[in-house]
Short mmCIF file of C-alpha atoms in Angstrom, two decimals:
data_model
loop_
_atom_site.label_atom_id
_atom_site.label_comp_id
_atom_site.label_asym_id
_atom_site.label_seq_id
_atom_site.Cartn_x
_atom_site.Cartn_y
_atom_site.Cartn_z
CA MET A 1 0.00 0.00 0.00
CA LYS A 2 1.33 3.44 -0.94
CA LYS A 3 1.93 5.95 1.86
CA LEU A 4 0.90 9.59 1.71
CA ALA A 5 2.18 12.32 4.03
CA ILE A 6 -0.03 15.39 4.33
CA ILE A 7 1.22 18.70 5.72
CA SER A 8 -1.39 21.14 7.03
CA THR A 9 -1.32 23.90 9.61
CA HIS A 10 -4.13 22.70 11.91
CA PRO A 11 -7.27 20.55 11.98
CA ILE A 12 -9.85 22.12 9.64
CA GLN A 13 -13.52 21.19 9.62
CA TYR A 14 -13.58 20.85 5.83
CA ASN A 15 -10.49 18.61 5.52
CA ALA A 16 -10.71 16.25 8.48
CA PRO A 17 -13.78 14.39 7.09
CA TRP A 18 -12.01 13.41 3.87
CA PHE A 19 -8.84 12.46 5.73
CA LYS A 20 -10.99 10.09 7.77
CA LEU A 21 -12.76 8.79 4.65
CA MET A 22 -9.45 8.06 2.95
CA ALA A 23 -8.18 6.21 6.00
CA THR A 24 -11.43 4.23 6.21
CA ARG A 25 -11.31 3.18 2.55
CA GLY A 26 -7.88 1.67 3.11
CA ASN A 27 -6.42 2.20 -0.36
CA VAL A 28 -3.73 4.59 0.89
CA GLU A 29 -1.92 4.77 4.20
CA LEU A 30 -1.92 8.42 5.21
CA LYS A 31 -0.50 10.46 8.02
CA VAL A 32 -1.25 14.14 8.59
CA PHE A 33 1.47 16.38 10.02
CA TYR A 34 -0.03 19.45 11.69
CA THR A 35 2.45 22.31 11.90
CA TRP A 36 0.60 24.79 14.09
CA SER A 37 0.83 22.85 17.35
CA GLN A 38 -0.61 25.76 19.32
CA ALA A 39 -3.93 25.22 17.46
CA ALA A 40 -4.40 21.62 18.54
CA ASP A 41 -7.62 22.35 20.42
CA THR A 42 -8.75 25.84 19.42
CA VAL A 43 -7.96 28.44 16.80
CA LYS A 44 -7.85 32.11 17.73
CA ASP A 45 -9.83 33.78 14.96
CA LYS A 46 -8.86 37.44 14.78
CA THR A 47 -11.79 38.41 12.55
CA PHE A 48 -14.45 36.72 14.68
CA GLY A 49 -12.62 38.10 17.71
CA GLN A 50 -12.85 34.83 19.64
CA ASP A 51 -11.33 31.39 20.05
CA ILE A 52 -13.03 28.85 17.80
CA LYS A 53 -13.42 25.27 18.97
CA TRP A 54 -15.45 23.21 16.52
CA ASP A 55 -18.08 20.93 18.00
CA ILE A 56 -17.44 18.08 15.56
CA PRO A 57 -14.48 15.68 15.94
CA LEU A 58 -11.52 16.72 13.75
CA LEU A 59 -8.89 14.24 14.95
CA GLU A 60 -10.75 10.94 14.74
CA GLY A 61 -10.35 8.12 12.26
CA TYR A 62 -6.93 8.92 10.74
CA ASP A 63 -3.28 9.02 11.79
CA TYR A 64 -1.69 12.38 12.62
CA GLU A 65 1.11 14.11 14.49
CA PHE A 66 1.46 17.65 15.79
CA VAL A 67 4.92 18.96 14.96
CA GLU A 68 6.29 21.48 17.44
CA ASN A 69 6.02 25.03 16.13
CA VAL A 70 8.78 27.20 17.60
CA SER A 71 7.70 30.49 16.05
CA LYS A 72 7.73 33.39 18.50
CA LYS A 73 4.53 34.64 16.83
CA PRO A 74 2.72 31.42 15.90
CA GLY A 75 -0.11 31.58 13.42
CA SER A 76 -1.17 30.94 9.85
CA HIS A 77 -1.33 34.59 8.81
CA HIS A 78 2.36 35.16 8.09
CA PHE A 79 5.33 33.25 6.63
CA PHE A 80 7.31 32.92 9.89
CA GLY A 81 4.28 31.94 11.95
CA ILE A 82 4.86 28.26 11.09
CA ASP A 83 8.41 27.21 12.00
CA ASN A 84 8.96 23.49 12.65
CA PRO A 85 12.61 22.42 12.79
CA ALA A 86 11.59 18.75 13.19
CA LEU A 87 9.07 18.60 10.34
CA ILE A 88 11.28 17.08 7.65
CA THR A 89 12.71 14.52 10.08
CA GLN A 90 9.24 13.45 11.20
CA VAL A 91 7.94 13.17 7.66
CA LYS A 92 11.00 11.15 6.58
CA ALA A 93 10.41 8.73 9.48
CA PHE A 94 7.02 7.93 7.96
CA THR A 95 8.77 7.01 4.64
CA PRO A 96 6.00 8.37 2.40
CA ASP A 97 5.65 7.65 -1.32
CA ALA A 98 4.25 11.15 -1.91
CA LEU A 99 3.82 14.42 -0.04
CA LEU A 100 0.67 16.58 -0.19
CA CYS A 101 1.15 20.11 1.12
CA PHE A 102 -1.66 22.51 2.03
CA GLY A 103 -0.38 26.03 1.46
CA TRP A 104 3.18 27.11 0.60
CA SER A 105 3.38 30.52 2.29
CA PHE A 106 4.76 29.24 5.59
CA LYS A 107 8.46 28.79 6.37
CA SER A 108 8.31 25.07 7.14
CA HIS A 109 5.84 24.13 4.40
CA PHE A 110 7.95 25.75 1.70
CA LYS A 111 11.13 24.22 3.14
CA ALA A 112 9.55 20.75 3.06
CA MET A 113 8.39 21.22 -0.54
CA ARG A 114 11.92 22.16 -1.59
CA TYR A 115 13.53 19.33 0.37
CA PHE A 116 11.31 16.53 -0.93
CA HIS A 117 11.14 17.79 -4.53
CA GLY A 118 12.96 15.28 -6.72
CA LYS A 119 12.97 12.67 -3.94
CA ILE A 120 9.25 11.83 -3.92
CA PRO A 121 6.30 13.39 -5.77
CA VAL A 122 5.36 16.71 -4.18
CA TRP A 123 1.68 17.59 -4.49
CA PHE A 124 -0.10 20.77 -3.59
CA ARG A 125 -3.60 21.76 -2.49
CA GLY A 126 -4.72 25.38 -2.44
CA ASP A 127 -7.69 27.36 -3.74
CA SER A 128 -6.21 30.71 -4.81
CA THR A 129 -7.71 32.51 -7.82
CA LEU A 130 -6.97 35.45 -10.10
CA LEU A 131 -10.22 37.21 -9.19
CA ASP A 132 -8.62 39.86 -6.99
CA GLU A 133 -5.67 40.74 -9.22
CA THR A 134 -5.35 44.42 -10.05
CA GLY A 135 -2.34 44.39 -12.38
CA GLY A 136 0.77 46.54 -12.05
CA ILE A 137 4.25 45.91 -10.70
CA LYS A 138 3.10 44.11 -7.53
CA THR A 139 1.13 41.58 -9.57
CA SER A 140 4.08 41.03 -11.93
CA LEU A 141 6.49 40.47 -9.04
CA ARG A 142 4.08 38.11 -7.32
CA ARG A 143 3.70 36.18 -10.58
CA LEU A 144 7.48 35.66 -10.74
CA ILE A 145 7.61 34.51 -7.12
CA LEU A 146 4.73 32.09 -7.55
CA LYS A 147 6.18 30.59 -10.72
CA THR A 148 9.33 29.89 -8.71
CA VAL A 149 7.33 28.33 -5.87
CA TYR A 150 5.33 26.03 -8.12
CA ARG A 151 8.47 24.65 -9.74
CA TYR A 152 8.68 22.50 -6.62
CA VAL A 153 5.20 21.05 -7.26
CA ASP A 154 4.74 17.92 -9.37
CA LYS A 155 0.95 17.96 -9.28
CA ALA A 156 -1.70 20.31 -7.92
CA PHE A 157 -5.23 19.28 -6.93
CA TYR A 158 -7.40 22.13 -8.16
CA VAL A 159 -10.78 22.85 -6.59
CA GLY A 160 -12.61 24.49 -9.50
CA GLN A 161 -12.38 26.59 -12.65
CA ALA A 162 -11.03 29.79 -11.09
CA ASN A 163 -8.37 27.85 -9.16
CA LYS A 164 -7.32 25.94 -12.28
CA ALA A 165 -6.82 29.21 -14.17
CA TYR A 166 -4.61 30.42 -11.32
CA PHE A 167 -2.35 27.37 -11.45
CA LEU A 168 -2.03 27.55 -15.24
CA LYS A 169 -1.13 31.24 -15.00
CA HIS A 170 1.68 30.42 -12.58
CA GLY A 171 3.51 27.85 -14.65
CA LEU A 172 1.82 24.53 -13.97
CA LYS A 173 0.81 22.56 -17.05
CA GLU A 174 -2.48 20.86 -17.82
CA HIS A 175 -1.03 17.38 -17.20
CA GLN A 176 0.07 18.47 -13.70
CA LEU A 177 -3.46 19.41 -12.63
CA VAL A 178 -5.92 16.99 -11.06
CA TYR A 179 -9.54 17.94 -10.40
CA ALA A 180 -10.52 17.42 -6.76
CA PRO A 181 -13.49 19.73 -6.17
CA HIS A 182 -13.99 21.69 -3.00
CA ALA A 183 -16.59 19.83 -0.98
CA VAL A 184 -18.19 19.60 2.42
CA ASN A 185 -19.53 16.60 4.27
CA ASN A 186 -22.87 16.58 2.46
CA ALA A 187 -24.14 13.81 4.71
CA HIS A 188 -23.92 16.19 7.69
CA PHE A 189 -26.52 18.44 6.03
CA GLU A 190 -28.82 15.65 4.84
CA ASP A 191 -32.25 15.69 6.48
CA THR A 192 -33.66 12.46 7.90
CA ASP A 193 -36.61 11.44 10.03
CA ALA A 194 -34.29 11.18 13.01
CA ARG A 195 -32.68 14.59 12.48
CA ASN A 196 -35.88 16.39 11.49
CA TYR A 197 -33.92 19.47 10.37
CA GLU A 198 -36.74 21.17 8.47
CA HIS A 199 -39.21 20.91 11.34
CA ARG A 200 -36.65 22.03 13.93
CA ALA A 201 -35.65 25.00 11.78
CA LEU A 202 -39.30 25.97 11.40
CA GLN A 203 -39.72 25.86 15.18
CA TRP A 204 -36.64 28.05 15.57
CA LYS A 205 -38.06 30.50 13.06
CA ARG A 206 -41.30 30.71 15.05
CA GLU A 207 -39.37 31.27 18.29
CA LEU A 208 -37.52 34.17 16.66
CA GLY A 209 -40.85 35.68 15.64
CA ILE A 210 -40.36 35.36 11.89
CA PRO A 211 -43.66 34.60 10.13
CA GLU A 212 -43.63 31.02 8.90
CA GLN A 213 -44.31 31.84 5.24
CA GLN A 214 -42.09 34.93 5.06
CA THR A 215 -39.31 34.69 2.46
CA THR A 216 -36.11 34.80 4.50
CA VAL A 217 -32.52 35.52 3.50
CA ILE A 218 -29.65 34.09 5.57
CA PHE A 219 -26.22 35.64 6.00
CA ALA A 220 -23.82 33.51 8.07
CA GLY A 221 -20.19 34.51 8.39
CA LYS A 222 -17.79 37.15 9.53
CA PHE A 223 -18.99 40.74 9.72
CA GLU A 224 -16.09 42.18 7.77
CA LYS A 225 -15.71 44.56 4.86
CA LYS A 226 -14.84 41.96 2.24
CA LYS A 227 -18.12 40.11 2.84
CA GLN A 228 -20.24 43.29 2.55
CA PRO A 229 -22.84 42.46 5.22
CA ASP A 230 -23.77 46.16 5.37
CA VAL A 231 -24.45 46.18 1.63
CA LEU A 232 -26.81 43.22 2.05
CA ILE A 233 -28.77 45.06 4.74
CA ASP A 234 -29.05 48.16 2.55
CA ALA A 235 -30.20 46.03 -0.39
CA ILE A 236 -32.85 44.29 1.74
CA ILE A 237 -34.17 47.66 2.91
CA ALA A 238 -34.29 48.97 -0.67
CA ALA A 239 -35.97 45.83 -2.02
CA ASN A 240 -38.62 45.78 0.69
CA LYS A 241 -39.78 49.24 -0.39
CA ASN A 242 -40.94 47.66 -3.65
CA ARG A 243 -42.29 44.38 -2.32
CA GLN A 244 -45.85 43.72 -1.24
CA GLN A 245 -44.56 41.08 1.20
CA PRO A 246 -41.26 42.14 2.80
CA ILE A 247 -38.23 39.87 3.03
CA ALA A 248 -36.83 38.86 6.40
CA LEU A 249 -33.07 38.86 6.90
CA VAL A 250 -31.23 36.81 9.53
CA MET A 251 -27.64 37.93 10.17
CA ILE A 252 -25.54 35.27 11.91
CA GLY A 253 -21.98 35.87 13.05
CA SER A 254 -19.69 38.57 14.40
CA GLY A 255 -16.61 40.55 13.46
CA PRO A 256 -15.06 44.01 13.17
CA MET A 257 -18.26 45.46 11.65
CA ASP A 258 -20.39 44.36 14.62
CA GLN A 259 -21.43 47.85 15.64
CA VAL A 260 -22.19 49.01 12.09
CA ILE A 261 -24.36 45.96 11.47
CA LYS A 262 -26.19 46.20 14.79
CA GLU A 263 -26.92 49.88 14.23
CA LYS A 264 -28.38 49.21 10.80
CA ALA A 265 -30.36 46.20 11.97
CA LYS A 266 -31.92 47.66 15.12
CA ARG A 267 -33.93 50.19 13.12
CA GLN A 268 -35.55 47.47 10.98
CA ASP A 269 -38.51 45.25 11.83
CA ASN A 270 -37.50 42.53 9.36
CA ILE A 271 -33.88 41.94 10.42
CA TRP A 272 -32.82 39.46 13.11
CA MET A 273 -29.34 39.10 14.64
CA LEU A 274 -27.88 35.82 15.93
CA PRO A 275 -24.39 35.03 17.28
CA PHE A 276 -21.82 32.67 15.74
CA GLN A 277 -23.22 29.16 15.33
CA ASN A 278 -21.06 26.03 15.45
CA GLN A 279 -21.03 23.16 12.94
CA THR A 280 -23.76 21.02 14.52
CA MET A 281 -26.20 23.93 14.16
CA MET A 282 -25.42 24.82 10.55
CA PRO A 283 -27.93 22.41 8.94
CA LEU A 284 -30.62 24.30 10.90
CA VAL A 285 -29.11 27.72 10.16
CA TYR A 286 -29.43 27.32 6.40
CA ARG A 287 -32.96 25.95 6.75
CA LEU A 288 -34.01 29.03 8.74
CA GLY A 289 -34.00 30.79 5.41
CA SER A 290 -35.38 30.44 1.91
CA VAL A 291 -32.06 31.46 0.34
CA PHE A 292 -28.47 32.02 1.49
CA CYS A 293 -26.56 35.16 0.49
CA LEU A 294 -22.79 35.57 0.12
CA PRO A 295 -22.34 39.16 -1.15
CA SER A 296 -18.52 39.26 -0.98
CA GLN A 297 -16.42 41.82 -2.79
CA GLY A 298 -13.12 40.11 -1.89
CA PRO A 299 -10.26 39.96 -1.61
CA GLY A 300 -9.75 36.40 -0.54
CA GLU A 301 -13.15 34.75 -1.06
CA THR A 302 -11.36 31.97 -2.88
CA TRP A 303 -14.31 29.54 -2.94
CA GLY A 304 -17.14 30.11 -0.47
CA LEU A 305 -17.77 26.67 1.06
CA ALA A 306 -20.89 28.04 2.71
CA MET A 307 -22.44 27.73 -0.77
CA ASN A 308 -21.81 23.97 -0.69
CA GLU A 309 -23.36 23.75 2.76
CA ALA A 310 -26.44 25.76 1.80
CA MET A 311 -27.00 23.76 -1.38
CA ALA A 312 -26.56 20.47 0.49
CA SER A 313 -29.32 21.82 2.76
CA SER A 314 -31.59 22.30 -0.30
CA ARG A 315 -31.23 26.07 -0.32
CA PRO A 316 -30.24 28.20 -3.32
CA VAL A 317 -27.66 30.94 -2.95
CA ILE A 318 -27.13 34.52 -4.03
CA ALA A 319 -23.42 35.23 -4.55
CA THR A 320 -21.16 37.71 -6.31
CA ASP A 321 -18.74 37.28 -9.18
CA LYS A 322 -15.88 37.65 -6.64
CA VAL A 323 -16.71 34.34 -4.96
CA GLY A 324 -14.28 31.78 -6.34
CA GLY A 325 -16.70 28.85 -6.52
CA VAL A 326 -19.50 30.66 -8.36
CA LYS A 327 -18.56 29.39 -11.83
CA ASP A 328 -18.72 25.83 -10.56
CA MET A 329 -21.62 25.99 -8.12
CA VAL A 330 -24.05 28.56 -9.57
CA LEU A 331 -26.33 27.74 -12.49
CA GLN A 332 -27.86 31.17 -13.01
CA ASP A 333 -31.62 31.28 -12.38
CA VAL A 334 -31.67 27.47 -12.15
CA ASN A 335 -30.21 26.66 -8.75
CA SER A 336 -28.94 30.08 -7.60
CA TYR A 337 -28.19 33.69 -8.55
CA CYS A 338 -24.97 35.58 -9.25
CA PHE A 339 -24.52 39.36 -9.46
CA GLN A 340 -21.57 41.69 -10.00
CA HIS A 341 -20.00 42.55 -6.65
CA ASP A 342 -20.13 46.34 -7.11
CA GLN A 343 -23.63 46.46 -8.60
CA VAL A 344 -25.88 46.79 -5.56
CA SER A 345 -28.81 47.54 -7.84
CA ALA A 346 -28.47 44.04 -9.32
CA LEU A 347 -28.73 42.53 -5.84
CA VAL A 348 -31.77 44.69 -5.08
CA GLU A 349 -33.41 43.51 -8.31
CA ILE A 350 -32.86 39.86 -7.37
CA LEU A 351 -34.30 40.44 -3.89
CA GLU A 352 -37.32 42.30 -5.29
CA THR A 353 -38.29 39.32 -7.44
CA LEU A 354 -37.73 36.47 -4.94
CA SER A 355 -40.69 34.17 -4.46
CA SER A 356 -41.04 31.24 -2.11
CA GLU A 357 -42.32 28.96 -4.85
CA THR A 358 -39.39 29.65 -7.17
CA LEU A 359 -36.87 29.31 -4.35
CA LYS A 360 -38.23 25.89 -3.38
CA VAL A 361 -37.69 24.61 -6.93
CA MET A 362 -34.24 26.19 -7.07
CA GLY A 363 -33.44 24.60 -3.72
CA LEU A 364 -34.15 21.13 -5.11
CA ASN A 365 -31.91 21.91 -8.09
CA ALA A 366 -29.22 23.16 -5.72
CA LYS A 367 -29.37 19.95 -3.70
CA GLU A 368 -28.99 17.85 -6.85
CA HIS A 369 -26.05 19.96 -8.06
CA SER A 370 -24.30 19.72 -4.67
CA ASN A 371 -24.04 15.97 -5.17
CA LYS A 372 -21.31 16.63 -7.77
CA PHE A 373 -19.09 18.10 -5.05
CA THR A 374 -18.31 15.34 -2.60
CA LEU A 375 -15.59 14.14 -0.24
CA GLU A 376 -15.51 10.91 -2.23
CA ARG A 377 -14.43 12.79 -5.37
CA ILE A 378 -11.52 14.38 -3.50
CA VAL A 379 -10.39 11.06 -2.04
CA MET A 380 -10.66 9.18 -5.31
CA ALA A 381 -8.66 11.90 -7.10
CA VAL A 382 -5.83 11.50 -4.58
CA GLU A 383 -6.01 7.71 -4.63
CA SER A 384 -5.93 7.58 -8.42
CA THR A 385 -2.94 9.92 -8.50
CA ILE A 386 -0.83 7.96 -6.03
CA GLY A 387 -1.73 4.72 -7.82
CA GLY A 388 -0.20 1.39 -7.01
CA SER A 389 -3.22 0.01 -5.19
CA GLN A 390 -6.57 -1.40 -6.11
CA ILE A 391 -8.99 1.52 -5.88
CA LYS A 392 -12.32 0.57 -4.36
CA GLU A 393 -15.52 2.00 -5.71
CA VAL A 394 -17.28 4.61 -3.57
CA GLN A 395 -20.05 2.97 -1.59
#
């Protein structure tokens, strides 16, 4: 059986499920090396302004090690925040047949990529896009740097169309790219008789005082400039002036724009505010609404995995052209809506025309489309690339 070493900063709620799935399938022996040892239990999220401890298991079902991080300022927001003198030694002790690295812009990750290049296949997983590029000298210099970085990569697992374009622009060739779509644990969002998500969400809606039949928009995320939560509130207010039946808006989260958002919301009868909700509550969060909105202007909205979660919950989405996964996830006017990030009038127009009946149909289409983005597809892409073992069919 081939052995795969994976380097990642810390346990992430979107990656741990497919690590576990790969280990369970038994086609590849994997071991994950976590380089931000200080984040073993919780991650200090500067934007949310709180420590985040996910309420789903992230270290079960697969082999892993935490490598000591000696950085004086540990964190995943700067190059020297991840400094692991023992990383290469620990990876070598595992004797892997290939190395998969998540992110290059950390001291130890880049050092490991350079060290193992030419010794074993070095693979890369990232979701960067070209959507936020502005041109000029800075972009040209960054292009040169990135082309140098990716010379140490034998293959990259790209998450979607925008990410593929990014890799091609930075020197990787078509034959070096393997499609492994961004995905969430769709099964977590699947409704069953035992879970009763729809009924529980409806009860929650009643408790909040939102009329049962009122078309409701959900925003769930960080209250920060790049996500434009204030723009969404303004658009809802504008749209409701032209609607016979007003739209309700539920804002879920926190962040540096807390006060701005609360000030805007408190003057409106159709806006509700809720705090950050953990993973076990998210299937209910999306079902509180008729549609989920991700109005980001960037930079850095490289995919928008909340879209996957909403669609897996049978809810359509409204997202901007600056959300990296839009080209893959959004079928315009079929399962969701897309508008230009700086055209608030386009968002208002979408909101003005929303109807519960149409959204229900679009939600069913969204659910069907979400089935193309699965953990199984990621795992099978990796298994097929490492080769050398009999690949089992997905059950």
